[in-house]
Short mmCIF file of C-alpha atoms and ligand atoms in Angstrom, two decimals:
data_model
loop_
_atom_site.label_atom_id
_atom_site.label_comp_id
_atom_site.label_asym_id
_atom_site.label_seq_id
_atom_site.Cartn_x
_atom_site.Cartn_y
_atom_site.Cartn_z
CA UNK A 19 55.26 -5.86 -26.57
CA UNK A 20 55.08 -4.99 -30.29
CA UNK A 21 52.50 -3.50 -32.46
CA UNK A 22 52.67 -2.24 -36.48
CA UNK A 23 49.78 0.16 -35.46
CA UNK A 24 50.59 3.77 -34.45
CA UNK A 25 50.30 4.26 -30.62
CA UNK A 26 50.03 6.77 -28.60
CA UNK A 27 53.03 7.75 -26.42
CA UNK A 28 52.71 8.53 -22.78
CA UNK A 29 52.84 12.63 -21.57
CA UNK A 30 55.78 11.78 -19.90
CA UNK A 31 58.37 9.19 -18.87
CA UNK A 32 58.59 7.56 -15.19
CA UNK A 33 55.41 9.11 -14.16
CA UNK A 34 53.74 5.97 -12.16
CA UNK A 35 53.90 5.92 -8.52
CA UNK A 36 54.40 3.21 -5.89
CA UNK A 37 51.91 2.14 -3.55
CA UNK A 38 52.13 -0.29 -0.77
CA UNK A 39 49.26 -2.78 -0.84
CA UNK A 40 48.08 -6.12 1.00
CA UNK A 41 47.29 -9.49 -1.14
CA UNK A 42 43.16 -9.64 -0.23
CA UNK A 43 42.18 -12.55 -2.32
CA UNK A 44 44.22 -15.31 -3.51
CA UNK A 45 42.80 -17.85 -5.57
CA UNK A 46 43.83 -20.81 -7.75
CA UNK A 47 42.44 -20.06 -11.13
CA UNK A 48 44.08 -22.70 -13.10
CA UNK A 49 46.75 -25.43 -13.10
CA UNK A 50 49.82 -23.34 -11.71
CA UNK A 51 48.29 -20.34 -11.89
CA UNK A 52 47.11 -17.52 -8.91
CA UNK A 53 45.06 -14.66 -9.57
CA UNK A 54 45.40 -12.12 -6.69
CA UNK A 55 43.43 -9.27 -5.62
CA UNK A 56 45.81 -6.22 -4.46
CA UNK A 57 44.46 -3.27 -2.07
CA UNK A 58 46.35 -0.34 -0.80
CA UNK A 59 47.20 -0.51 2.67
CA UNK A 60 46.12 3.30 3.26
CA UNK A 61 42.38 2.47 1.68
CA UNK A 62 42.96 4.84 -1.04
CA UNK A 63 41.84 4.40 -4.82
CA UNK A 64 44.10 3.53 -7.28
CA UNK A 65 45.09 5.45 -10.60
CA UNK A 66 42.55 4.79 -13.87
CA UNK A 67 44.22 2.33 -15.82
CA UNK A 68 43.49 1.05 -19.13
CA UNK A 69 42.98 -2.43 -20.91
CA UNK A 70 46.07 -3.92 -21.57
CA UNK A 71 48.08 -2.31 -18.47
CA UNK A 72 50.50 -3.74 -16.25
CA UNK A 73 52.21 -2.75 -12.66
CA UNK A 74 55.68 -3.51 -11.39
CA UNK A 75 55.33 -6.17 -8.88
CA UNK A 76 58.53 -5.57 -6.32
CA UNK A 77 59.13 -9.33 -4.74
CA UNK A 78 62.31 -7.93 -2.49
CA UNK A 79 65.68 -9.28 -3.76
CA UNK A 80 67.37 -12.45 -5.49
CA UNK A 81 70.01 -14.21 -4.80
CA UNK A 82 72.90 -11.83 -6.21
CA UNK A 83 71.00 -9.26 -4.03
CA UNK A 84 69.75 -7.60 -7.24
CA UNK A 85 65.91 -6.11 -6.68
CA UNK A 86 63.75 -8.64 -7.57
CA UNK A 87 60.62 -6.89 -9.48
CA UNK A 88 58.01 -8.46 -12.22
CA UNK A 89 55.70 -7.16 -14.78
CA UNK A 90 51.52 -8.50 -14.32
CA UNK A 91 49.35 -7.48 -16.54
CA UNK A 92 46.05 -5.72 -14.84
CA UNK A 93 42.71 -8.28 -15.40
CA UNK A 94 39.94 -7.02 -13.40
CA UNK A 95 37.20 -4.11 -14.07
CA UNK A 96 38.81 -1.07 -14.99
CA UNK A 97 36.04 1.13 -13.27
CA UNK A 98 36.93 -0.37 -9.75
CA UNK A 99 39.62 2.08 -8.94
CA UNK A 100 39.44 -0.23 -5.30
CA UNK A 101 41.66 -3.04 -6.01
CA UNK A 102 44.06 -4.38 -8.40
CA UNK A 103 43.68 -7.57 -10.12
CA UNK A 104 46.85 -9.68 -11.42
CA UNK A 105 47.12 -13.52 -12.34
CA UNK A 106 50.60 -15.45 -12.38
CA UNK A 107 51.47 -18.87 -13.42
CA UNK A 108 54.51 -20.55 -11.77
CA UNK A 109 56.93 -20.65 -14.42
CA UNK A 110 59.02 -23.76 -14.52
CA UNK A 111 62.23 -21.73 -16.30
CA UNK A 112 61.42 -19.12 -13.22
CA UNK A 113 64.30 -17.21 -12.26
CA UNK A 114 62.73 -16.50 -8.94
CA UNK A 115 59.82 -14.27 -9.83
CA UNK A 116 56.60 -16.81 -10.02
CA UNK A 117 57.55 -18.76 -7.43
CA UNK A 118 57.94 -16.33 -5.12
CA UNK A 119 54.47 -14.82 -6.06
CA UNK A 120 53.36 -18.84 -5.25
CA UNK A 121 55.31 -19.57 -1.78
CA UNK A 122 54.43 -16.20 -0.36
CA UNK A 123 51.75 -13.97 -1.72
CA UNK A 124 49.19 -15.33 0.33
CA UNK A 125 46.29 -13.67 2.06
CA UNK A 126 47.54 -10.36 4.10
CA UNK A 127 51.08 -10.12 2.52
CA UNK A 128 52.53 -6.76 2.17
CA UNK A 129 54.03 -5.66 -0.80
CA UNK A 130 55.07 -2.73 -2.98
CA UNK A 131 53.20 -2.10 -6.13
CA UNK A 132 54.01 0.71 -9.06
CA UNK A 133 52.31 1.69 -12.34
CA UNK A 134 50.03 1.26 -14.07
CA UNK A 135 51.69 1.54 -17.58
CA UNK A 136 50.22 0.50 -20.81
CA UNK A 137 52.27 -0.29 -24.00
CA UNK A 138 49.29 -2.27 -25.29
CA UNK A 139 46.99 -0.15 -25.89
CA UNK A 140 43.55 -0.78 -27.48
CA UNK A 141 43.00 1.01 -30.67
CA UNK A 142 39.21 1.89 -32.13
CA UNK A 143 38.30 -1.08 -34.97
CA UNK A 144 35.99 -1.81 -36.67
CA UNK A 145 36.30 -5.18 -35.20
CA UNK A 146 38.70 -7.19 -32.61
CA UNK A 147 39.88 -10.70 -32.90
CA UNK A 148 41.44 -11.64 -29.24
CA UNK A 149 43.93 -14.23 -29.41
CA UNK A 150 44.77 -15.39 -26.05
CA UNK A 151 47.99 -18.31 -24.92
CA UNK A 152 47.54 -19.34 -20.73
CA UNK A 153 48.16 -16.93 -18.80
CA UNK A 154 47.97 -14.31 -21.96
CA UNK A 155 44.31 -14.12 -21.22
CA UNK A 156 45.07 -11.31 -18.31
CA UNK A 157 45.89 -8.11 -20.52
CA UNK A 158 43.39 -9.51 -23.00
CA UNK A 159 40.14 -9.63 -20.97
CA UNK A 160 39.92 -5.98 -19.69
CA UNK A 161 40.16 -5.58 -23.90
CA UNK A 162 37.37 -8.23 -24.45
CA UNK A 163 35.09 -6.44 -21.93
CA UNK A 164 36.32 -3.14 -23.61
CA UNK A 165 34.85 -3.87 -26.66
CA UNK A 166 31.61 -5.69 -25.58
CA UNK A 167 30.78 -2.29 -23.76
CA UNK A 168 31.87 -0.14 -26.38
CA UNK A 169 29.63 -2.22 -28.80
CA UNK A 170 32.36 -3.25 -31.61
CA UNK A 171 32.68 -6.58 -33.14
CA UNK A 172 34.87 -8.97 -31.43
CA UNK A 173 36.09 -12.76 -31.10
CA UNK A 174 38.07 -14.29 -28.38
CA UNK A 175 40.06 -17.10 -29.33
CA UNK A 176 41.67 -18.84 -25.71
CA UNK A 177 43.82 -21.57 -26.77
CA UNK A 178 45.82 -23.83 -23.65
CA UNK A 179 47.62 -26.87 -23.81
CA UNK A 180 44.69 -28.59 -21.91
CA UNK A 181 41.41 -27.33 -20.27
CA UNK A 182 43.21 -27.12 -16.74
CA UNK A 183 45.29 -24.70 -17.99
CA UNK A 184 42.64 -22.46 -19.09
CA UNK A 185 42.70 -19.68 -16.22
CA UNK A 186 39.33 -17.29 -14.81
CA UNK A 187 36.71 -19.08 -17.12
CA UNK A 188 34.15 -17.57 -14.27
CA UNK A 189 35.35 -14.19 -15.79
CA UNK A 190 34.78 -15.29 -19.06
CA UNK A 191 31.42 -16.99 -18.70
CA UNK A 192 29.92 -13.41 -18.14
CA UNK A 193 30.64 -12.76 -21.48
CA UNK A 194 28.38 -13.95 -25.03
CA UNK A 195 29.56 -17.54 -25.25
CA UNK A 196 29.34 -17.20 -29.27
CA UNK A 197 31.76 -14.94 -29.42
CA UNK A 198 34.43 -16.97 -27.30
CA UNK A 199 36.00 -20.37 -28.25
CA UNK A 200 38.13 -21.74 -26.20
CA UNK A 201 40.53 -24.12 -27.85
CA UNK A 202 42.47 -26.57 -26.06
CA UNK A 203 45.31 -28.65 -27.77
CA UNK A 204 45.10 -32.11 -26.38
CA UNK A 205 41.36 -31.80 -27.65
CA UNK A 206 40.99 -30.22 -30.97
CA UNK A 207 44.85 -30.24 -32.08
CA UNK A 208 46.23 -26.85 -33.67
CA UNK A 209 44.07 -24.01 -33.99
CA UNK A 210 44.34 -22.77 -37.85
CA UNK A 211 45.04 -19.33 -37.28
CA UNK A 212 45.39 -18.89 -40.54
CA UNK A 213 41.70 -19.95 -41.72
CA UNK A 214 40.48 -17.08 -38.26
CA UNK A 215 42.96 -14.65 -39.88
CA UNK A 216 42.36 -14.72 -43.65
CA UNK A 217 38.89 -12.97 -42.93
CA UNK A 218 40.18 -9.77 -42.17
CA UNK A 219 39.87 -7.01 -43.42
CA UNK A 220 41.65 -3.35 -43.43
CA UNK A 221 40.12 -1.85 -40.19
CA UNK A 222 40.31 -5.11 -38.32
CA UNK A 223 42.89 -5.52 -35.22
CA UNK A 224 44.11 -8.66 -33.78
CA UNK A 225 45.29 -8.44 -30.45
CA UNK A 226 47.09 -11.30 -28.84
CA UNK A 227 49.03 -11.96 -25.88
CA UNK A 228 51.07 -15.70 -25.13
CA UNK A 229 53.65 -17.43 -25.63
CA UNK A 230 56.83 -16.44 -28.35
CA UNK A 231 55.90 -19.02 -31.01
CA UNK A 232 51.83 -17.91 -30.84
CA UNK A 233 53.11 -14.60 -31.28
CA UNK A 234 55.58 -15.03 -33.75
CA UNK A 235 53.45 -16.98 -36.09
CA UNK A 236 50.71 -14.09 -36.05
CA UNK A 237 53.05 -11.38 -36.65
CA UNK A 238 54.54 -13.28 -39.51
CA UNK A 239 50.90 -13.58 -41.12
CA UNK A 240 50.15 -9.94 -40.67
CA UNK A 241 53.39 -8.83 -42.08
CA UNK A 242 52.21 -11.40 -45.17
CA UNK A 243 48.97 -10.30 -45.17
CA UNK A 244 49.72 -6.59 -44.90
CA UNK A 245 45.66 -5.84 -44.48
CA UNK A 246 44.63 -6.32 -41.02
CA UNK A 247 46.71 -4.69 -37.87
CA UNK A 248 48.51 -6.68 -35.27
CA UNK A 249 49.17 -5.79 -31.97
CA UNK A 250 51.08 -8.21 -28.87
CA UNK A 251 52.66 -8.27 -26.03
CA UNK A 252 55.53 -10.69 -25.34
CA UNK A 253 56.36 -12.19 -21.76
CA UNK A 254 60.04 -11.76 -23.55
CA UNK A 255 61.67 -9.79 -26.29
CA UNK A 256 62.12 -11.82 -29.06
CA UNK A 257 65.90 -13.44 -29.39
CA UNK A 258 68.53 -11.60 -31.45
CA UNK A 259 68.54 -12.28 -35.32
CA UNK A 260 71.20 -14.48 -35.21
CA UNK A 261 74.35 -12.59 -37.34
CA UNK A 262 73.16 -9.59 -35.10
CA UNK A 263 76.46 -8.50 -33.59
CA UNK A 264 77.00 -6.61 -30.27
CA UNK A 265 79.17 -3.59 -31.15
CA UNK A 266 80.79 -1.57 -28.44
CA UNK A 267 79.63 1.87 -28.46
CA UNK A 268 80.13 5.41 -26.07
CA UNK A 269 77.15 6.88 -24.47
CA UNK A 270 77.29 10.73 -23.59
CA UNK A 271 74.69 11.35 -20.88
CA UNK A 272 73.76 15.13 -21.85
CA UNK A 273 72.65 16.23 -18.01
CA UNK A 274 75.75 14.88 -16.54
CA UNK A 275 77.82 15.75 -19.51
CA UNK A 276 79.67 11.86 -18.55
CA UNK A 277 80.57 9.37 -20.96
CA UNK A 278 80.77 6.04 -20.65
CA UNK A 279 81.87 3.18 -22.58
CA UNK A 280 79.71 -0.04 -23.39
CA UNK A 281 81.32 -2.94 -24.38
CA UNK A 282 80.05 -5.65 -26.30
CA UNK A 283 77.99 -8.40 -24.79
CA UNK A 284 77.51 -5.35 -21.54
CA UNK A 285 74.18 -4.07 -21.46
CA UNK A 286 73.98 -0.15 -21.35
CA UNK A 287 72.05 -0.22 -18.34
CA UNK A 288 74.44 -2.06 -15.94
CA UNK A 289 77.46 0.14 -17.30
CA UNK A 290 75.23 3.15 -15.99
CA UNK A 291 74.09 1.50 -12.93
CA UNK A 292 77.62 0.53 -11.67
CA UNK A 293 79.12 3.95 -12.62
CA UNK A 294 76.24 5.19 -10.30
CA UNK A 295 73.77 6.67 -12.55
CA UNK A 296 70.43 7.03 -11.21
CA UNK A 297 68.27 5.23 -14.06
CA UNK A 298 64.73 3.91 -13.22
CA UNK A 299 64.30 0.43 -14.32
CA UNK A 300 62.87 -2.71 -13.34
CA UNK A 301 62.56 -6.36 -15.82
CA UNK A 302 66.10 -5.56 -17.59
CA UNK A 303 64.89 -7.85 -20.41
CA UNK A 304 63.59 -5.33 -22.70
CA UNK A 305 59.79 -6.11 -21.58
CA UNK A 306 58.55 -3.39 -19.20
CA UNK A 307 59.25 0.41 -20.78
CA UNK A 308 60.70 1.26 -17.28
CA UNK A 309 63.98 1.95 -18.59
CA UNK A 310 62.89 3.52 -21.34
CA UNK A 311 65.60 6.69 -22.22
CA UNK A 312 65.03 9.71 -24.55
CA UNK A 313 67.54 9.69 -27.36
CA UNK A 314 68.66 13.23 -28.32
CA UNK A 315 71.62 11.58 -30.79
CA UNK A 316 72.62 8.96 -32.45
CA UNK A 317 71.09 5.62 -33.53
CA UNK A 318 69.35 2.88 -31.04
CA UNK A 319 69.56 -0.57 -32.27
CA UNK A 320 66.58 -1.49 -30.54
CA UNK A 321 66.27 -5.29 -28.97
CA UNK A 322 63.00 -5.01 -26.72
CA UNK A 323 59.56 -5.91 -26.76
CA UNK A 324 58.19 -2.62 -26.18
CA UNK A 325 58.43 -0.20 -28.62
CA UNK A 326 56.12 -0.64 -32.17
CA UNK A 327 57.35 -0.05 -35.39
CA UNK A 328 56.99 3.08 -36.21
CA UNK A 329 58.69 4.29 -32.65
CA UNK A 330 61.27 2.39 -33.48
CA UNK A 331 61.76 4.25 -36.72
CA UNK A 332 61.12 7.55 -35.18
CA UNK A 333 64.36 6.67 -32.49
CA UNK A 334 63.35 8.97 -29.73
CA UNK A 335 63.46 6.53 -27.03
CA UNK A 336 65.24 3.12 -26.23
CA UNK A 337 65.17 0.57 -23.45
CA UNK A 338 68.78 1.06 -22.38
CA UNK A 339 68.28 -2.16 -20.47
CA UNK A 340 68.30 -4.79 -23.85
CA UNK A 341 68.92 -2.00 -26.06
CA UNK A 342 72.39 -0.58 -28.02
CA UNK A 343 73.38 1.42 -30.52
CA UNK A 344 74.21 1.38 -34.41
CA UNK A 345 76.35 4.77 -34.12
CA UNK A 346 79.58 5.06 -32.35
CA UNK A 347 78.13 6.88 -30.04
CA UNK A 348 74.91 8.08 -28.59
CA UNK A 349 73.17 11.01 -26.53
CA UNK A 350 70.87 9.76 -23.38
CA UNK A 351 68.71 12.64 -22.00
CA UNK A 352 69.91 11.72 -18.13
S1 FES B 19 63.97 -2.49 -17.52
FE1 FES B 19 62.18 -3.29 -18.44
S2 FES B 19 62.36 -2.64 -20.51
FE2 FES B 19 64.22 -2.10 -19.60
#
């Protein structure tokens, strides 16, 4: 996830809890894609989230017996506190993740659930232009419905390669129909994002949430712009600049008082997991915040898709997971 706006940060890190829940509803929404409805086995409520949230998914193990855990954005109504709404599509490139959501999240499966967290938060605007990719429609719609309530301006543009992949359009046809156009490539061709985009104005924020490309292209039109704000979230942190070396570097951990030595190409995190430091984390790919570590020295070269701009510049917290340093060495509050 990345943003150029100023966001909030949460009270505190590693807060969420874990609850164990039951799959309720399963239901084809679009080509390759589930949505499922998640209830806690003990018939409690669950936290308040906000638009734009997402929970840790825990799918058991994979096949080098590592925990197997994924990130799904929260799409349901945030004032039903009963049940917990998440869509998937079965990724082709899947490492394990969406396919075991597929084979064996049907109706009655038991799982374990934690969060929610939001690093995509919705900012007041003057008005909202959605831009949703697939299965980037599921942090976006709790924001669409946000802002029809709230009574600010907004535009939803769903783009898919083809209608069938255009996933809960019975969500979406609650909704104004003139203020949602859904675009589908094998139809209309490319959607000119920059005619949408060259509208905006100063207080205006553009949301989106798809694939890399759809992503990259809008951030690069902000940054050109430099009038309206953009805020995303990726499904992956966005590849290393290439001539972006991997220098080794020492991490002091200021509880333990241990160091320990990260070698190039090693990410931080697995040096601290196999030396048998307890650190909380869960996509390793510089994606979910879990790992995220409070810096008390030194300087993060930052690699994930969480953090925004300005946090980045600020260098109080890193995802040691993707993460490394520009300093010889760095402090870790653990
Ligand atoms: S474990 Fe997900 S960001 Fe590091």
């Amino acid at each position: 996830m990345s943003s150029v706006a100023q966001i909030p940060k949460s009270p505190a890190l590693h807060e969420e809890l874990t609850y164990d829940v039951s799959v309720s509803e399963r239901h084809v929404v679009g080509e390759d894609i589930v949505s499922l409805t998640l209830r806690r086995d003990d018939g409690g409520l669950f936290p308040a989230w906000e638009p734009g949230s997402h929970i840790d998914v825990f799918l058991g193990e994979d096949e080098q017996g590592e925990p197997l855990t994924r990130q799904y954005s929260l799409w349901g109504a945030v004032e039903d506190r009963s049940a917990w709404r998440i869509g998937v599509l079965k990724d082709p490139a899947s490492r394990g993740g969406s396919l075991r959501v597929h084979e064996q999240l049907i109706d009655g499966a038991k799982i374990r659930v934690r969060g929610a967290r939001n690093h995509f938060h919705l900012e007041p605007a003057k008005s909202y232009v959605f831009v949703a990719g697939g299965i980037g429609i599921t942090p976006i719609l709790p924001m669409v419905r946000q802002a029809e309530r709230d009574g600010i301006p907004w535009k939803l543009y769903y783009l898919a390669r083809n209608r069938a992949r255009l996933a809960l359009l019975e969500e979406l046809s609650g909704l104004p129909a003139e203020k949602l156009v859904l675009h589908c490539d094998d139809e209309n061709g490319m959607i000119d994002l920059a005619g949408i985009t060259s509208v905006l104005g100063e207080e205006d924020h553009v949301y989106a949430c798809g694939p890399g490309p759809l992503l990259d292209v809008l951030d690069k039109m902000a940054q050109k712009s430099g009038r309206w704000t953009f805020h995303c979230e990726r499904f992956a942190a966005a590849p290393v600049a290439p001539g972006r070396v991997d220098l080794p570097f020492e991490v002091l951990l200021s509880k333990s008082g241990t160091t320990h030595q990260i070698p190039a190409g090693v990410p931080c995190l697995k040096v601290l997991r196999e030396a048998g430091v307890e650190v909380d984390w869960s996509c390793s790919e510089g994606v979910c915040g879990t790992c995220e570590t409070e810096v008390l020295e030194g300087e993060p070269d930052h690699r994930d898709a969480v953090l925004t701009a300005e946090e980045r510049a600020a260098n109080e917290t890193m995802m040691i997971c993707v993460s490394r340093a520009r300093s010889a060495r760095i402090v870790l509050n653990l």
